[in-house]
mmCIF file with all atom_site columns, C-alpha atoms and ligand atoms in Angstrom:
data_model
loop_
_atom_site.group_PDB
_atom_site.id
_atom_site.type_symbol
_atom_site.label_atom_id
_atom_site.label_alt_id
_atom_site.label_comp_id
_atom_site.label_asym_id
_atom_site.label_entity_id
_atom_site.label_seq_id
_atom_site.pdbx_PDB_ins_code
_atom_site.Cartn_x
_atom_site.Cartn_y
_atom_site.Cartn_z
_atom_site.occupancy
_atom_site.B_iso_or_equiv
_atom_site.pdbx_formal_charge
_atom_site.auth_seq_id
_atom_site.auth_comp_id
_atom_site.auth_asym_id
_atom_site.auth_atom_id
_atom_site.pdbx_PDB_model_num
ATOM   1   C  CA  . MET A 1 1   ? -13.533 -18.651 27.296 1.00 95.00 ? 1   MET A CA  1
ATOM   2   C  CA  . ILE A 1 2   ? -13.652 -15.527 25.684 1.00 97.00 ? 2   ILE A CA  1
ATOM   3   C  CA  . GLY A 1 3   ? -11.769 -13.171 27.955 1.00 98.00 ? 3   GLY A CA  1
ATOM   4   C  CA  . ARG A 1 4   ? -11.196 -9.698  26.723 1.00 98.00 ? 4   ARG A CA  1
ATOM   5   C  CA  . LEU A 1 5   ? -11.915 -7.885  23.927 1.00 98.00 ? 5   LEU A CA  1
ATOM   6   C  CA  . ASN A 1 6   ? -9.008  -7.261  22.276 1.00 97.00 ? 6   ASN A CA  1
ATOM   7   C  CA  . HIS A 1 7   ? -9.976  -4.798  19.334 1.00 97.00 ? 7   HIS A CA  1
ATOM   8   C  CA  . VAL A 1 8   ? -12.894 -3.394  17.481 1.00 98.00 ? 8   VAL A CA  1
ATOM   9   C  CA  . ALA A 1 9   ? -11.453 -3.806  13.421 1.00 98.00 ? 9   ALA A CA  1
ATOM   10  C  CA  . ILE A 1 10  ? -13.592 -0.175  10.662 1.00 98.00 ? 10  ILE A CA  1
ATOM   11  C  CA  . ALA A 1 11  ? -12.078 -0.780  6.928  1.00 98.00 ? 11  ALA A CA  1
ATOM   12  C  CA  . VAL A 1 12  ? -12.624 3.067   6.481  1.00 98.00 ? 12  VAL A CA  1
ATOM   13  C  CA  . PRO A 1 13  ? -12.533 3.801   3.226  1.00 97.00 ? 13  PRO A CA  1
ATOM   14  C  CA  . ASP A 1 14  ? -9.410  6.926   2.917  1.00 98.00 ? 14  ASP A CA  1
ATOM   15  C  CA  . LEU A 1 15  ? -6.977  5.402   5.527  1.00 98.00 ? 15  LEU A CA  1
ATOM   16  C  CA  . ASP A 1 16  ? -5.354  9.189   6.437  1.00 98.00 ? 16  ASP A CA  1
ATOM   17  C  CA  . ALA A 1 17  ? -8.795  10.789  6.400  1.00 98.00 ? 17  ALA A CA  1
ATOM   18  C  CA  . ALA A 1 18  ? -9.910  8.664   9.100  1.00 98.00 ? 18  ALA A CA  1
ATOM   19  C  CA  . THR A 1 19  ? -6.413  8.012   11.091 1.00 98.00 ? 19  THR A CA  1
ATOM   20  C  CA  . LYS A 1 20  ? -6.843  12.630  11.119 1.00 98.00 ? 20  LYS A CA  1
ATOM   21  C  CA  . THR A 1 21  ? -10.719 12.019  12.655 1.00 98.00 ? 21  THR A CA  1
ATOM   22  C  CA  . TYR A 1 22  ? -9.121  9.199   15.160 1.00 98.00 ? 22  TYR A CA  1
ATOM   23  C  CA  . ARG A 1 23  ? -6.446  11.441  15.745 1.00 98.00 ? 23  ARG A CA  1
ATOM   24  C  CA  . ASP A 1 24  ? -7.500  15.416  15.569 1.00 98.00 ? 24  ASP A CA  1
ATOM   25  C  CA  . MET A 1 25  ? -11.460 14.793  16.459 1.00 98.00 ? 25  MET A CA  1
ATOM   26  C  CA  . LEU A 1 26  ? -11.690 12.450  18.773 1.00 98.00 ? 26  LEU A CA  1
ATOM   27  C  CA  . GLY A 1 27  ? -8.297  12.990  20.645 1.00 98.00 ? 27  GLY A CA  1
ATOM   28  C  CA  . GLY A 1 28  ? -7.381  9.108   19.886 1.00 98.00 ? 28  GLY A CA  1
ATOM   29  C  CA  . ALA A 1 29  ? -3.549  8.011   19.994 1.00 98.00 ? 29  ALA A CA  1
ATOM   30  C  CA  . VAL A 1 30  ? -3.098  6.559   17.072 1.00 98.00 ? 30  VAL A CA  1
ATOM   31  C  CA  . SER A 1 31  ? -0.317  4.942   15.182 1.00 97.00 ? 31  SER A CA  1
ATOM   32  C  CA  . GLN A 1 32  ? 1.838   4.644   12.093 1.00 97.00 ? 32  GLN A CA  1
ATOM   33  C  CA  . PRO A 1 33  ? 0.385   3.347   9.141  1.00 97.00 ? 33  PRO A CA  1
ATOM   34  C  CA  . LEU A 1 34  ? 1.421   -0.649  8.570  1.00 95.00 ? 34  LEU A CA  1
ATOM   35  C  CA  . ASP A 1 35  ? 1.017   -3.023  5.586  1.00 95.00 ? 35  ASP A CA  1
ATOM   36  C  CA  . GLN A 1 36  ? 0.257   -5.879  6.384  1.00 91.00 ? 36  GLN A CA  1
ATOM   37  C  CA  . PRO A 1 37  ? 1.037   -7.824  3.132  1.00 91.00 ? 37  PRO A CA  1
ATOM   38  C  CA  . GLU A 1 38  ? 0.154   -10.761 4.369  1.00 86.00 ? 38  GLU A CA  1
ATOM   39  C  CA  . HIS A 1 39  ? -3.474  -10.314 5.737  1.00 88.00 ? 39  HIS A CA  1
ATOM   40  C  CA  . GLY A 1 40  ? -4.088  -7.489  2.319  1.00 93.00 ? 40  GLY A CA  1
ATOM   41  C  CA  . VAL A 1 41  ? -4.354  -4.695  4.665  1.00 95.00 ? 41  VAL A CA  1
ATOM   42  C  CA  . THR A 1 42  ? -3.656  -1.569  5.949  1.00 97.00 ? 42  THR A CA  1
ATOM   43  C  CA  . VAL A 1 43  ? -3.302  -1.378  9.999  1.00 96.00 ? 43  VAL A CA  1
ATOM   44  C  CA  . VAL A 1 44  ? -3.871  1.772   11.781 1.00 97.00 ? 44  VAL A CA  1
ATOM   45  C  CA  . PHE A 1 45  ? -3.766  0.694   15.357 1.00 97.00 ? 45  PHE A CA  1
ATOM   46  C  CA  . VAL A 1 46  ? -5.564  3.306   17.751 1.00 98.00 ? 46  VAL A CA  1
ATOM   47  C  CA  . ASP A 1 47  ? -4.756  2.335   21.295 1.00 98.00 ? 47  ASP A CA  1
ATOM   48  C  CA  . LEU A 1 48  ? -6.868  2.796   23.957 1.00 97.00 ? 48  LEU A CA  1
ATOM   49  C  CA  . PRO A 1 49  ? -6.828  2.387   28.157 1.00 97.00 ? 49  PRO A CA  1
ATOM   50  C  CA  . ASN A 1 50  ? -9.309  -0.285  27.519 1.00 97.00 ? 50  ASN A CA  1
ATOM   51  C  CA  . THR A 1 51  ? -8.439  -1.948  24.186 1.00 97.00 ? 51  THR A CA  1
ATOM   52  C  CA  . ARG A 1 52  ? -7.149  -1.189  21.054 1.00 97.00 ? 52  ARG A CA  1
ATOM   53  C  CA  . ILE A 1 53  ? -9.219  -0.166  17.650 1.00 98.00 ? 53  ILE A CA  1
ATOM   54  C  CA  . GLU A 1 54  ? -7.563  -1.645  14.529 1.00 98.00 ? 54  GLU A CA  1
ATOM   55  C  CA  . LEU A 1 55  ? -9.005  0.574   11.620 1.00 98.00 ? 55  LEU A CA  1
ATOM   56  C  CA  . LEU A 1 56  ? -8.383  -0.966  8.607  1.00 98.00 ? 56  LEU A CA  1
ATOM   57  C  CA  . HIS A 1 57  ? -7.652  -0.585  4.873  1.00 97.00 ? 57  HIS A CA  1
ATOM   58  C  CA  . PRO A 1 58  ? -7.195  -2.913  1.478  1.00 97.00 ? 58  PRO A CA  1
ATOM   59  C  CA  . LEU A 1 59  ? -3.461  -3.168  0.515  1.00 97.00 ? 59  LEU A CA  1
ATOM   60  C  CA  . GLY A 1 60  ? -3.302  -5.435  -2.817 1.00 91.00 ? 60  GLY A CA  1
ATOM   61  C  CA  . ASP A 1 61  ? -5.587  -7.467  -5.292 1.00 88.00 ? 61  ASP A CA  1
ATOM   62  C  CA  . GLY A 1 62  ? -7.813  -9.616  -3.341 1.00 88.00 ? 62  GLY A CA  1
ATOM   63  C  CA  . SER A 1 63  ? -7.545  -7.846  -0.429 1.00 92.00 ? 63  SER A CA  1
ATOM   64  C  CA  . PRO A 1 64  ? -10.583 -9.969  2.887  1.00 89.00 ? 64  PRO A CA  1
ATOM   65  C  CA  . ILE A 1 65  ? -11.351 -6.599  3.322  1.00 94.00 ? 65  ILE A CA  1
ATOM   66  C  CA  . ALA A 1 66  ? -12.517 -5.529  -0.413 1.00 95.00 ? 66  ALA A CA  1
ATOM   67  C  CA  . ASN A 1 67  ? -16.065 -7.357  -0.492 1.00 94.00 ? 67  ASN A CA  1
ATOM   68  C  CA  . PHE A 1 68  ? -17.255 -5.488  3.053  1.00 95.00 ? 68  PHE A CA  1
ATOM   69  C  CA  . LEU A 1 69  ? -16.128 -1.807  1.206  1.00 97.00 ? 69  LEU A CA  1
ATOM   70  C  CA  . ALA A 1 70  ? -17.819 -2.386  -2.073 1.00 96.00 ? 70  ALA A CA  1
ATOM   71  C  CA  . ARG A 1 71  ? -20.356 -3.660  0.197  1.00 96.00 ? 71  ARG A CA  1
ATOM   72  C  CA  . ASN A 1 72  ? -20.444 -0.974  2.628  1.00 97.00 ? 72  ASN A CA  1
ATOM   73  C  CA  . PRO A 1 73  ? -18.519 2.279   0.932  1.00 97.00 ? 73  PRO A CA  1
ATOM   74  C  CA  . ALA A 1 74  ? -18.898 4.317   4.338  1.00 98.00 ? 74  ALA A CA  1
ATOM   75  C  CA  . GLY A 1 75  ? -16.925 2.359   5.557  1.00 98.00 ? 75  GLY A CA  1
ATOM   76  C  CA  . GLY A 1 76  ? -17.820 0.716   9.194  1.00 98.00 ? 76  GLY A CA  1
ATOM   77  C  CA  . ILE A 1 77  ? -16.890 -2.234  11.865 1.00 98.00 ? 77  ILE A CA  1
ATOM   78  C  CA  . HIS A 1 78  ? -15.195 -5.494  10.164 1.00 97.00 ? 78  HIS A CA  1
ATOM   79  C  CA  . HIS A 1 79  ? -14.953 -7.848  13.167 1.00 97.00 ? 79  HIS A CA  1
ATOM   80  C  CA  . VAL A 1 80  ? -14.606 -7.986  17.016 1.00 98.00 ? 80  VAL A CA  1
ATOM   81  C  CA  . CYS A 1 81  ? -11.426 -10.251 18.015 1.00 97.00 ? 81  CYS A CA  1
ATOM   82  C  CA  . TYR A 1 82  ? -11.706 -11.671 21.712 1.00 98.00 ? 82  TYR A CA  1
ATOM   83  C  CA  . GLU A 1 83  ? -9.462  -13.245 23.023 1.00 98.00 ? 83  GLU A CA  1
ATOM   84  C  CA  . VAL A 1 84  ? -9.441  -16.512 24.701 1.00 98.00 ? 84  VAL A CA  1
ATOM   85  C  CA  . SER A 1 85  ? -6.426  -18.061 26.344 1.00 98.00 ? 85  SER A CA  1
ATOM   86  C  CA  . ASP A 1 86  ? -6.475  -21.509 24.225 1.00 98.00 ? 86  ASP A CA  1
ATOM   87  C  CA  . ILE A 1 87  ? -8.122  -21.114 21.292 1.00 98.00 ? 87  ILE A CA  1
ATOM   88  C  CA  . ILE A 1 88  ? -7.159  -24.868 19.774 1.00 97.00 ? 88  ILE A CA  1
ATOM   89  C  CA  . ALA A 1 89  ? -9.676  -25.640 23.367 1.00 98.00 ? 89  ALA A CA  1
ATOM   90  C  CA  . ALA A 1 90  ? -12.241 -22.891 21.080 1.00 98.00 ? 90  ALA A CA  1
ATOM   91  C  CA  . ARG A 1 91  ? -12.518 -24.150 18.141 1.00 98.00 ? 91  ARG A CA  1
ATOM   92  C  CA  . ASP A 1 92  ? -13.402 -27.305 19.481 1.00 97.00 ? 92  ASP A CA  1
ATOM   93  C  CA  . ARG A 1 93  ? -15.642 -26.250 22.093 1.00 98.00 ? 93  ARG A CA  1
ATOM   94  C  CA  . LEU A 1 94  ? -17.470 -23.774 19.031 1.00 97.00 ? 94  LEU A CA  1
ATOM   95  C  CA  . THR A 1 95  ? -17.694 -26.296 16.398 1.00 97.00 ? 95  THR A CA  1
ATOM   96  C  CA  . ALA A 1 96  ? -19.109 -29.175 19.167 1.00 97.00 ? 96  ALA A CA  1
ATOM   97  C  CA  . GLY A 1 97  ? -21.920 -26.340 19.067 1.00 97.00 ? 97  GLY A CA  1
ATOM   98  C  CA  . GLY A 1 98  ? -21.916 -26.009 15.331 1.00 97.00 ? 98  GLY A CA  1
ATOM   99  C  CA  . ALA A 1 99  ? -20.508 -22.905 15.161 1.00 97.00 ? 99  ALA A CA  1
ATOM   100 C  CA  . ARG A 1 100 ? -18.592 -22.501 11.630 1.00 97.00 ? 100 ARG A CA  1
ATOM   101 C  CA  . VAL A 1 101 ? -14.781 -21.532 11.887 1.00 97.00 ? 101 VAL A CA  1
ATOM   102 C  CA  . LEU A 1 102 ? -13.685 -19.819 8.942  1.00 96.00 ? 102 LEU A CA  1
ATOM   103 C  CA  . GLY A 1 103 ? -11.390 -20.933 6.114  1.00 93.00 ? 103 GLY A CA  1
ATOM   104 C  CA  . ASP A 1 104 ? -10.042 -24.512 6.830  1.00 94.00 ? 104 ASP A CA  1
ATOM   105 C  CA  . GLY A 1 105 ? -9.918  -24.508 10.328 1.00 93.00 ? 105 GLY A CA  1
ATOM   106 C  CA  . GLU A 1 106 ? -7.422  -24.031 11.295 1.00 95.00 ? 106 GLU A CA  1
ATOM   107 C  CA  . PRO A 1 107 ? -5.827  -21.295 13.309 1.00 96.00 ? 107 PRO A CA  1
ATOM   108 C  CA  . ARG A 1 108 ? -2.947  -18.483 11.651 1.00 92.00 ? 108 ARG A CA  1
ATOM   109 C  CA  . ILE A 1 109 ? -1.385  -16.238 12.669 1.00 90.00 ? 109 ILE A CA  1
ATOM   110 C  CA  . GLY A 1 110 ? -2.794  -13.423 12.509 1.00 85.00 ? 110 GLY A CA  1
ATOM   111 C  CA  . ALA A 1 111 ? -1.294  -9.185  12.772 1.00 80.00 ? 111 ALA A CA  1
ATOM   112 C  CA  . HIS A 1 112 ? -0.314  -9.843  16.487 1.00 83.00 ? 112 HIS A CA  1
ATOM   113 C  CA  . GLY A 1 113 ? 2.143   -13.075 15.629 1.00 89.00 ? 113 GLY A CA  1
ATOM   114 C  CA  . ASN A 1 114 ? -0.502  -14.430 17.204 1.00 94.00 ? 114 ASN A CA  1
ATOM   115 C  CA  . PRO A 1 115 ? -2.804  -17.559 16.179 1.00 97.00 ? 115 PRO A CA  1
ATOM   116 C  CA  . VAL A 1 116 ? -6.344  -16.050 14.605 1.00 96.00 ? 116 VAL A CA  1
ATOM   117 C  CA  . LEU A 1 117 ? -9.330  -17.594 14.059 1.00 96.00 ? 117 LEU A CA  1
ATOM   118 C  CA  . PHE A 1 118 ? -12.616 -16.384 12.853 1.00 96.00 ? 118 PHE A CA  1
ATOM   119 C  CA  . LEU A 1 119 ? -16.346 -17.260 13.031 1.00 98.00 ? 119 LEU A CA  1
ATOM   120 C  CA  . HIS A 1 120 ? -18.959 -16.876 10.649 1.00 97.00 ? 120 HIS A CA  1
ATOM   121 C  CA  . PRO A 1 121 ? -21.104 -14.257 11.251 1.00 97.00 ? 121 PRO A CA  1
ATOM   122 C  CA  . LYS A 1 122 ? -24.130 -15.928 10.485 1.00 97.00 ? 122 LYS A CA  1
ATOM   123 C  CA  . ASP A 1 123 ? -23.661 -17.994 13.868 1.00 98.00 ? 123 ASP A CA  1
ATOM   124 C  CA  . PHE A 1 124 ? -22.765 -14.607 16.284 1.00 98.00 ? 124 PHE A CA  1
ATOM   125 C  CA  . PHE A 1 125 ? -25.455 -12.327 14.967 1.00 98.00 ? 125 PHE A CA  1
ATOM   126 C  CA  . GLY A 1 126 ? -24.348 -10.727 11.863 1.00 96.00 ? 126 GLY A CA  1
ATOM   127 C  CA  . THR A 1 127 ? -20.908 -10.193 13.597 1.00 97.00 ? 127 THR A CA  1
ATOM   128 C  CA  . LEU A 1 128 ? -17.512 -11.050 12.471 1.00 97.00 ? 128 LEU A CA  1
ATOM   129 C  CA  . ILE A 1 129 ? -15.744 -12.355 15.117 1.00 98.00 ? 129 ILE A CA  1
ATOM   130 C  CA  . GLU A 1 130 ? -11.609 -12.848 15.761 1.00 97.00 ? 130 GLU A CA  1
ATOM   131 C  CA  . LEU A 1 131 ? -10.814 -15.215 18.426 1.00 98.00 ? 131 LEU A CA  1
ATOM   132 C  CA  . GLU A 1 132 ? -7.481  -14.286 19.151 1.00 97.00 ? 132 GLU A CA  1
ATOM   133 C  CA  . GLU A 1 133 ? -4.772  -16.815 21.420 1.00 97.00 ? 133 GLU A CA  1
ATOM   134 C  CA  . VAL A 1 134 ? -2.968  -13.960 24.254 1.00 95.00 ? 134 VAL A CA  1
HETATM 135 CO CO1 . CO  B 2 .   ? -8.912  -8.091  14.270 1.00 95.76 ? 201 CO  B CO1 1
#
């Protein structure tokens, strides 16, 4: 059911410093910072040949990654995103198997304009999983 690794999202306490590290030390192709107020984050994309890294920084009050950074002040991997071809079919298969979908269980439009869902990390070995319909 799951397909390509769409991205790995890393929450960072200092977006400028993290961007410089990925660009200058790691030699990555980094984007300009992109504010995504509807998701409460500012994102820098790092394009890799086979996937993408997303550097996430909180934007505004109540950012979904604020608590994560409070618990992980140096930053850390926040979630991984797998592609699926049919997000409703994926959700129904997962919930039938006992997995918990975060929020109201309905896909919403994610950072790339496609429907996404998040799965409870306690059901997946401590990893927050995003599914994106591509
Ligand atoms: Co994501």
